[in-house]
Each structure stands twice: as C-alpha cells, then as structure tokens.
Tab-separated table of C-alpha atoms and ligand atoms in Angstrom:
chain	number	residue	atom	x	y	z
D	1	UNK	CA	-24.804	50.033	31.593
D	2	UNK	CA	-27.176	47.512	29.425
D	3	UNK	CA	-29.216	44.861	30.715
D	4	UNK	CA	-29.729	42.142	28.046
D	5	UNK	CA	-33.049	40.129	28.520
D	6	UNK	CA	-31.586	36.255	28.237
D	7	UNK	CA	-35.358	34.762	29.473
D	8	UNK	CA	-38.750	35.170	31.075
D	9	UNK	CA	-41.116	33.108	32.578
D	10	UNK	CA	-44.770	33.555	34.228
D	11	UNK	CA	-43.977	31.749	37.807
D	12	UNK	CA	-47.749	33.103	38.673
D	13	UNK	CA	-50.653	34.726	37.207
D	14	UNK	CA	-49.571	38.152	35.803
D	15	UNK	CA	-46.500	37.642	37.715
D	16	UNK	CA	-42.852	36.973	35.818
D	17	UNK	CA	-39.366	35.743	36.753
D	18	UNK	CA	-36.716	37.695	34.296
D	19	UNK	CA	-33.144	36.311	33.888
D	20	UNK	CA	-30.825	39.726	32.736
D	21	UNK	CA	-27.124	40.121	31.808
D	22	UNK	CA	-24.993	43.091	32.010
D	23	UNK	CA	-22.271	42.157	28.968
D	24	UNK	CA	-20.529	45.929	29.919
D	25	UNK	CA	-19.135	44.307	32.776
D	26	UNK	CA	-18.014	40.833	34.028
D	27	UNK	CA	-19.043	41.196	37.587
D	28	UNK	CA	-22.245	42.863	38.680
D	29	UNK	CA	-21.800	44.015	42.005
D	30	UNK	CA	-24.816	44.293	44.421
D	31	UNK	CA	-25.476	43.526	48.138
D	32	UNK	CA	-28.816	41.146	48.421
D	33	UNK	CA	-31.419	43.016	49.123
D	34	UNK	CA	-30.301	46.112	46.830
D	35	UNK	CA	-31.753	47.223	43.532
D	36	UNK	CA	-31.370	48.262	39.951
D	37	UNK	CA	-33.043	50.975	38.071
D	38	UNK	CA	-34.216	50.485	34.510
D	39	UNK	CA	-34.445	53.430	32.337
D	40	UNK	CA	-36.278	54.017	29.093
D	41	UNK	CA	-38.035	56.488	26.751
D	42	UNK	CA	-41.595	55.381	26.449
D	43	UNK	CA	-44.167	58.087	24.830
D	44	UNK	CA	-41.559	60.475	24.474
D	45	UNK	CA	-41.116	60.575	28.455
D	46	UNK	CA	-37.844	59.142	30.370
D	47	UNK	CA	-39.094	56.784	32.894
D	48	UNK	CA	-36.932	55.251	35.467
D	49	UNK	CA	-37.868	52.101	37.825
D	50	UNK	CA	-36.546	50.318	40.371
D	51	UNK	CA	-36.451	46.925	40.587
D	52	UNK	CA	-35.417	44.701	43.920
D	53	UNK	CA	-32.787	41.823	42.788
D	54	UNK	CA	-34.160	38.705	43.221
D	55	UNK	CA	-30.810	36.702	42.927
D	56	UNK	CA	-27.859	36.360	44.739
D	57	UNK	CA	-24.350	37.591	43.217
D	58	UNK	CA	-23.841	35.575	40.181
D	59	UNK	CA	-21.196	37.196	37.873
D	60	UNK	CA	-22.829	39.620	36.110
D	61	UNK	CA	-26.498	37.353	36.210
D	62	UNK	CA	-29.321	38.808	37.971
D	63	UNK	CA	-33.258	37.898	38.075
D	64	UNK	CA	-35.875	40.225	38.752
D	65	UNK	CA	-39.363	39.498	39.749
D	66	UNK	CA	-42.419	41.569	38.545
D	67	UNK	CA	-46.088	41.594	38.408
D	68	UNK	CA	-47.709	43.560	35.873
D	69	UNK	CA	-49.464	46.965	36.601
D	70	UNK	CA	-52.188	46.396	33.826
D	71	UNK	CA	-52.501	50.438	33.854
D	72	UNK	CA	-48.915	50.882	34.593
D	73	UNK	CA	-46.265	52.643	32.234
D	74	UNK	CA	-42.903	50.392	32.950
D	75	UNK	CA	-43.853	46.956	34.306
D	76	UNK	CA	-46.245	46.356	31.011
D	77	UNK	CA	-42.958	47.097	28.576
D	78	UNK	CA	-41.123	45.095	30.777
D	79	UNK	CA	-43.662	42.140	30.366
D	80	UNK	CA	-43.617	42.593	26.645
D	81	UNK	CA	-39.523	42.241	26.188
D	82	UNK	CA	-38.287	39.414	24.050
D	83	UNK	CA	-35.125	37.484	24.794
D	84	UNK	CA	-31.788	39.505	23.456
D	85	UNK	CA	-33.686	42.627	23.927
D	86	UNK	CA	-31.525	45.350	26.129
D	87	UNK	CA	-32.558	47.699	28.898
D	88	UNK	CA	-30.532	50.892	30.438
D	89	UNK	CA	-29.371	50.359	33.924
D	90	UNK	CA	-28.108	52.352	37.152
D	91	UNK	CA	-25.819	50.351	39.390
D	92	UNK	CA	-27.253	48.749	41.656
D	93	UNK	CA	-28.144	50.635	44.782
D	94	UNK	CA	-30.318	50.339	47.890
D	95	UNK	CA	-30.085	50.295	52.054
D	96	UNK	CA	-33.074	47.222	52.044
D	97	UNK	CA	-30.016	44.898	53.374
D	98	UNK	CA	-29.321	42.842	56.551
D	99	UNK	CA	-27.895	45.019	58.902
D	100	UNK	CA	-27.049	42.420	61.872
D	101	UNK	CA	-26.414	38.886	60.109
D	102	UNK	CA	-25.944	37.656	63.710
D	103	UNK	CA	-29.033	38.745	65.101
D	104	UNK	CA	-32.391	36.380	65.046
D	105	UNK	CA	-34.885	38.271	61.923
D	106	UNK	CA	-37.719	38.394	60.548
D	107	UNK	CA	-38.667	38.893	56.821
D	108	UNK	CA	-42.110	40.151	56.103
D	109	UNK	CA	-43.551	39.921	51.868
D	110	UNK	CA	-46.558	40.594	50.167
D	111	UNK	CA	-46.491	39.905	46.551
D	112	UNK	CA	-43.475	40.739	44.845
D	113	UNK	CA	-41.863	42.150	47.718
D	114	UNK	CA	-40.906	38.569	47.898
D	115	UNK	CA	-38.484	39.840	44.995
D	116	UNK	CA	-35.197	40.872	47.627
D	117	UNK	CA	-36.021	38.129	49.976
D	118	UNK	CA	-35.023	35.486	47.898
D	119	UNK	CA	-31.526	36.935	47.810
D	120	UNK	CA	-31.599	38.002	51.148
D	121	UNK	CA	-32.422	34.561	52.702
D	122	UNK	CA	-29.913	31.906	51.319
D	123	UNK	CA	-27.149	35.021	51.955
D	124	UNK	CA	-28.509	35.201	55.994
D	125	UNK	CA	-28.405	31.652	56.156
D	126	UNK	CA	-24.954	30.786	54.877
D	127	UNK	CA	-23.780	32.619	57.957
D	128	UNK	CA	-22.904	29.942	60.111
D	129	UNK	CA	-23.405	32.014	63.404
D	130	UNK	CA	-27.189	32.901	61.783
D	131	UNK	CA	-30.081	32.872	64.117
D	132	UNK	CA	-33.702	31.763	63.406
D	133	UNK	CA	-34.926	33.396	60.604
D	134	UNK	CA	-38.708	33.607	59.803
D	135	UNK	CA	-40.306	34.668	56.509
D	136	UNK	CA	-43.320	35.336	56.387
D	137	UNK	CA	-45.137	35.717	52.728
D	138	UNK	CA	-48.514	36.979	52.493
D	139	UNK	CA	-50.209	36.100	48.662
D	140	UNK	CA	-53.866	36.013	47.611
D	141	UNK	CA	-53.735	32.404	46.333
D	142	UNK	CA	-51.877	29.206	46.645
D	143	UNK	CA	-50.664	29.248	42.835
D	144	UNK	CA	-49.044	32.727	43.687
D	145	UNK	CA	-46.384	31.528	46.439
D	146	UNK	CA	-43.764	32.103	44.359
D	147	UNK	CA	-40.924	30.732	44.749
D	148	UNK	CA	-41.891	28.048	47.145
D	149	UNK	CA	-40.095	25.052	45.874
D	150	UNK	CA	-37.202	27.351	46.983
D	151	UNK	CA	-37.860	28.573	50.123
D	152	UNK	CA	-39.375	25.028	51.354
D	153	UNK	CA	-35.986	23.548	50.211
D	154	UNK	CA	-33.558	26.054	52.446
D	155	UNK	CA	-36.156	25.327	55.463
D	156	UNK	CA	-35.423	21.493	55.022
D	157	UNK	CA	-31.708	22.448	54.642
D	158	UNK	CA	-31.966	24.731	57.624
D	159	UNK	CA	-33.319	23.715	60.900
D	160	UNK	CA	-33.245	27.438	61.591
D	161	UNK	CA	-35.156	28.858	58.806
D	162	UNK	CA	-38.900	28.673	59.028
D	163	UNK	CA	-40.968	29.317	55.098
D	164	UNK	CA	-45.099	30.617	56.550
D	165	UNK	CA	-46.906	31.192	53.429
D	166	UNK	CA	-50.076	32.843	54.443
D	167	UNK	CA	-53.139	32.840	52.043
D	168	UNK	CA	-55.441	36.368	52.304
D	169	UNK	CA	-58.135	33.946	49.783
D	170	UNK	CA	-57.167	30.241	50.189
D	171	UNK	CA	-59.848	27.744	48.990
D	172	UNK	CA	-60.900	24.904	51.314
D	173	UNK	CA	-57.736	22.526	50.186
D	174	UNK	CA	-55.433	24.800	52.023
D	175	UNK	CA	-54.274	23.833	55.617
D	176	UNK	CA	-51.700	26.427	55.799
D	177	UNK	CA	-51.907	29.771	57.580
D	178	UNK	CA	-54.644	32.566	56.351
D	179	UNK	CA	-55.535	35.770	56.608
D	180	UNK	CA	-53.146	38.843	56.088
D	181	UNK	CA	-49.363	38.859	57.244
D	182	UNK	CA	-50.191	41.346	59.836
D	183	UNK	CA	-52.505	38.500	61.680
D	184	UNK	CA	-49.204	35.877	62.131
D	185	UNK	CA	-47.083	38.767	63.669
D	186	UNK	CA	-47.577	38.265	67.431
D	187	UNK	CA	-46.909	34.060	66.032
D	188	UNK	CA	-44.159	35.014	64.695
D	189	UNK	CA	-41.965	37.652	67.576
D	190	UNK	CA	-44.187	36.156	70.439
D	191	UNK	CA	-42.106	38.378	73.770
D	192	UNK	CA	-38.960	38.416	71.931
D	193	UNK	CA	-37.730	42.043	71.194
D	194	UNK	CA	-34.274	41.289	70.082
D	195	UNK	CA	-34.495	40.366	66.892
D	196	UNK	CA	-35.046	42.788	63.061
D	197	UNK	CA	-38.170	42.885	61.111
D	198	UNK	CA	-37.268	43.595	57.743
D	199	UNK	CA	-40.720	44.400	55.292
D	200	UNK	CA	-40.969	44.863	51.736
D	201	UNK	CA	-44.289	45.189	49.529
D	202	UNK	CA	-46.616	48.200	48.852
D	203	UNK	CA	-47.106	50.826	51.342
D	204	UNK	CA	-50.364	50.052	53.285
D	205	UNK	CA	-49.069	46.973	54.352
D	206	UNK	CA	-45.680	48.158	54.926
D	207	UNK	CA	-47.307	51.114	56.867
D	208	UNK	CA	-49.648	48.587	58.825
D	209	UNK	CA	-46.824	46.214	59.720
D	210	UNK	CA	-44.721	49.429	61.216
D	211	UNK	CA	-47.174	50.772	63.330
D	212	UNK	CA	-48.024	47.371	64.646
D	213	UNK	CA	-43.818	46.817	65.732
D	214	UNK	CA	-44.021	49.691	67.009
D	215	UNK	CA	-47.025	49.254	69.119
D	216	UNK	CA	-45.761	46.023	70.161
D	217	UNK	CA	-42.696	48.168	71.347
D	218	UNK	CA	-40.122	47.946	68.796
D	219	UNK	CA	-37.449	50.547	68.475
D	220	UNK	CA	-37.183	52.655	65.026
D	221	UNK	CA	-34.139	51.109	63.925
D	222	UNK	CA	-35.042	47.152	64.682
D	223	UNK	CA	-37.451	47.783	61.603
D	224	UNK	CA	-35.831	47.785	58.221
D	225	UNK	CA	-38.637	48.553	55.036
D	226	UNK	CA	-38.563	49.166	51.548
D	227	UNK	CA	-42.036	50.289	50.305
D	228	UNK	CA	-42.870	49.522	46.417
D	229	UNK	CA	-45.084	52.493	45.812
H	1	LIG	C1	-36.901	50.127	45.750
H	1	LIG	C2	-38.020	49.562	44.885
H	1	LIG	C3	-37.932	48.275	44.431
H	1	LIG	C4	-38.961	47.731	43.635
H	1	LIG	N1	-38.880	46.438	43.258
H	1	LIG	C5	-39.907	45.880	42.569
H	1	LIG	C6	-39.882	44.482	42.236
H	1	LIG	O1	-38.926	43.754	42.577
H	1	LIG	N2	-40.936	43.969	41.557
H	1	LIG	C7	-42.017	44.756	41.173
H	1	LIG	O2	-42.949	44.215	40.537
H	1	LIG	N3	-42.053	46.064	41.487
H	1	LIG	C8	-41.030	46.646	42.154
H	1	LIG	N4	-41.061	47.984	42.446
H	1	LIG	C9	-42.136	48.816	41.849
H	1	LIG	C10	-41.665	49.275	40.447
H	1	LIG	O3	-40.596	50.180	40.559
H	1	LIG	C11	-42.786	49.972	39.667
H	1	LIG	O4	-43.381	50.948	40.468
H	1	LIG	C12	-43.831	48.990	39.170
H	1	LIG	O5	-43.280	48.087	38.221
H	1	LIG	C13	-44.996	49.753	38.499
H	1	LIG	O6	-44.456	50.550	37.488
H	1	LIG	P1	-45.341	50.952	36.243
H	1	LIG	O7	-44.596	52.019	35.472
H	1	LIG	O8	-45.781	49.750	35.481
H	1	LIG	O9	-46.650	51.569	36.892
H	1	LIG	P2	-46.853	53.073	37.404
H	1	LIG	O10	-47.500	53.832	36.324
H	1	LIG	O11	-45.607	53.623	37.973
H	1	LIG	O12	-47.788	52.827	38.656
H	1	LIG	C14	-49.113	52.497	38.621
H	1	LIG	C15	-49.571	52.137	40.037
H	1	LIG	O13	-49.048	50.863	40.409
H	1	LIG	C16	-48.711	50.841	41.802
H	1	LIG	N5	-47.598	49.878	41.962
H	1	LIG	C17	-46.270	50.098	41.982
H	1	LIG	N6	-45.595	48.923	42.130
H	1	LIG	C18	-46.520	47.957	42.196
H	1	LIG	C19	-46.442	46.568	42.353
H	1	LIG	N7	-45.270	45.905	42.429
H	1	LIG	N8	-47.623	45.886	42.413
H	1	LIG	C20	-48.807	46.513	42.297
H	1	LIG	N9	-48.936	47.842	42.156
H	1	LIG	C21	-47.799	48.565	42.099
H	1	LIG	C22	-48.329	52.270	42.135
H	1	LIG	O14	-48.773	52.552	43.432
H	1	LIG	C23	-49.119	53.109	41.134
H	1	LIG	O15	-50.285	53.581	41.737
H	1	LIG	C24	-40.070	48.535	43.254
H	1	LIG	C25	-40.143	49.863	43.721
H	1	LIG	C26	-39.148	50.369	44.529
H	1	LIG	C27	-39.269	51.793	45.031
C-alpha cells in the first residue's frame, strides 16, 4: 500500500516527527509496538526499512519518529520528503508488543527507540487492571527528550506511570537523572523479579541492558527487545 506524507516536524536536533496516511485503506491495522516497512528505489537499488509506529491506532493515521543517519541511504530521503509525497508500505508487522498487560513493566529507550513506546504506553495504561509502569529514556541532551510534554502528562494522569528521562551529557541546569539507562536499572526493578523489561534502541545498549537482566537473574522470556541496527 502507499503512505502519503501529510507533515513533518524537527521535535529535536536531526530528529523528526512524520504524520503518514494510507488512502488504500480506511483502517490501518497495527498492534502498538509493531512496525511498517518503507520501500523505495534509490540509486537503482530497492531498499526496504523498518520503521517502529509511534502512534496509537488512529484510522488509517500513523506517525513515525526518525533521526537522520547523515551517511545513511533511507532515513536522509525520508528527511527530505515534502508533504503529499507517497511512500511504498508492508503491513504493519512486528512481535515488539506487550505480552502481559497485567503484569508490572518496564520500558527501556535510547533515542528513537522512544519511537514504539509512545504507542505502547497510553495503550498499557488504559488497562484499568495495569500495574506500575516505568519508562526509562536515555538521550544525550535535555532538548532531545522527545516527546516529554507527553509522557509527563500520562504520569500526572497516572499515579502508576513513572516518565525518568536520563541525560548521558546534561549541562549544570539539569536536576534530573544522568548517566546511561543502564546506571538507573537496579532504581528502577530494585528485588522485584516479576515484572517485563521491554528495550528498544541500537544494539550495544540493547545488548548491555540484556546481559545486565540477566545477570540480575531475569528469565529469557521476561525480556522483550527490538534492536534498531
Ligand atoms: C524493527 C525496526 C524498527 C525501527 N524503527 C526505527 C524508528 O522508529 N526510527 C528510526 O530512526 N529508526 C528505526 N529503525 C532503523 C531504520 O530501519 C534504519 O536502519 C535507519 O533509518 C537507518 O537507515 P539508513 O538507510 O538511513 O542508514 P543505513 O545505511 O541503513 O545505516 C547506516 C548506519 O546507521 C545505523 N543506524 C540504524 N538505525 C539507526 C538509528 N535509528 N540511529 C542511529 N544509527 C542508526 C546502522 O547501524 C548503520 O550502521 C528501525 C529498525 C528496525 C529493525
């Protein structure tokens, strides 16, 4: 099917928001926490990418979010798409979903990885039965939280949800947490095992995050991942 650009914005520094429509169909069907692949001939080659869906279920709406790969192939076309232009799609696809909605989680980001989250959270917490839920976002900077005005307002909506930003290079204004995600883990689980970790971002931290659960004694299948390279 088509994607039709209808906007983008920068919501950071070399990072965008996209807003796509799929006019083939009325209803674009997706669990949160699944993706799309985009599909297009660029020098003469037939390059495919997935992207996570950063939106919940909106008729056939979705948003994406993307940083650019300066030396990448897809993500710099995608940056340079004008509003009305189209995109080849896959359905939307992907096993990155909550598995237990019952059971107390934990979301781990880096960066985009962020992207699934922001479906994934508002859908855990209109559960009524849901559990705490944690999400913990590791960015460089303070002016790359995206998404924060979002996330702060489900946490005031949700005694239950807790929004940790973490900062790996905060300047001296911040008073929030530092360091890398990784550091806010044993913060975060404390002696609790019965709860998910689900982790999405690029694969040393993914990788660094796993072994860590594990360590910490963690079965296999409490930790859900979806690694971006
Ligand atoms: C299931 C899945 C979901 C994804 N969802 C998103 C998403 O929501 N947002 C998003 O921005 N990307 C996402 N990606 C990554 C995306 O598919 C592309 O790999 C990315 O846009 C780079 O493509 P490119 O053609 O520009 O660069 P390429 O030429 O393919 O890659 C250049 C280099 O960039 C690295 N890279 C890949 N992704 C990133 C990234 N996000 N940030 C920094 N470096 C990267 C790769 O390791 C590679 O070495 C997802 C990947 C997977 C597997």
């Amino acid at each position: 099917m088509k994607a039709v650009l209808i906007e983008s914005h920068e919501i950071a520094p070399l990072v965008r928001h996209f807003v796509f429509e799929t006019p083939d169909v009325d209803q674009l069907r997706f669990k949160p926490g699944q993706f799309v692949s985009f599909t297009e001939t660029l020098g003469g080659k037939k390059i495919i990418r997935p992207y996570s869906i950063a939106s919940l279920p909106d008729g056939n709406r979705f948003e994406l979010c993307l940083n650019l790969v300066p030396e990448g192939i897809f993500s710099p076309y995608l940056f340079s798409l004008e509003p009305g232009a189209s995109v080849e799609m896959g359905a939307p696809l992907g096993f990155f979903v909550v598995r237990n909605p019952d059971r107390e989680a934990l979301f781990i980001a880096t960066g985009t990885g962020i992207a699934p989250f922001r479906a994934m959270t508002p859908d855990y917490l209109r559960n009524p039965q849901a559990k705490l839920l944690t999400l913990l976002f590791g960015v460089r900077y303070e002016n790359s939280i995206y998404y924060r005005d979002d996330f702060d307002a489900l946490a005031r909506r949700h005694p239950s949800f807790r929004f940790w930003p973490t900062l790996s290079r905060s300047d001296s204004s911040w008073t929030g947490r530092t360091g890398h995600v990784q550091t806010h883990l044993l913060e975060a689980i404390g002696d609790r095992r019965d709860l998910d970790v689900y982790i999405c971002g690029l694969k040393a931290m993914v990788d660094d995050v796993r072994s860590i659960l594990k360590a910490m004694g963690f079965d296999r299948k409490q930790i859900i991942f979806e690694k971006y390279d």
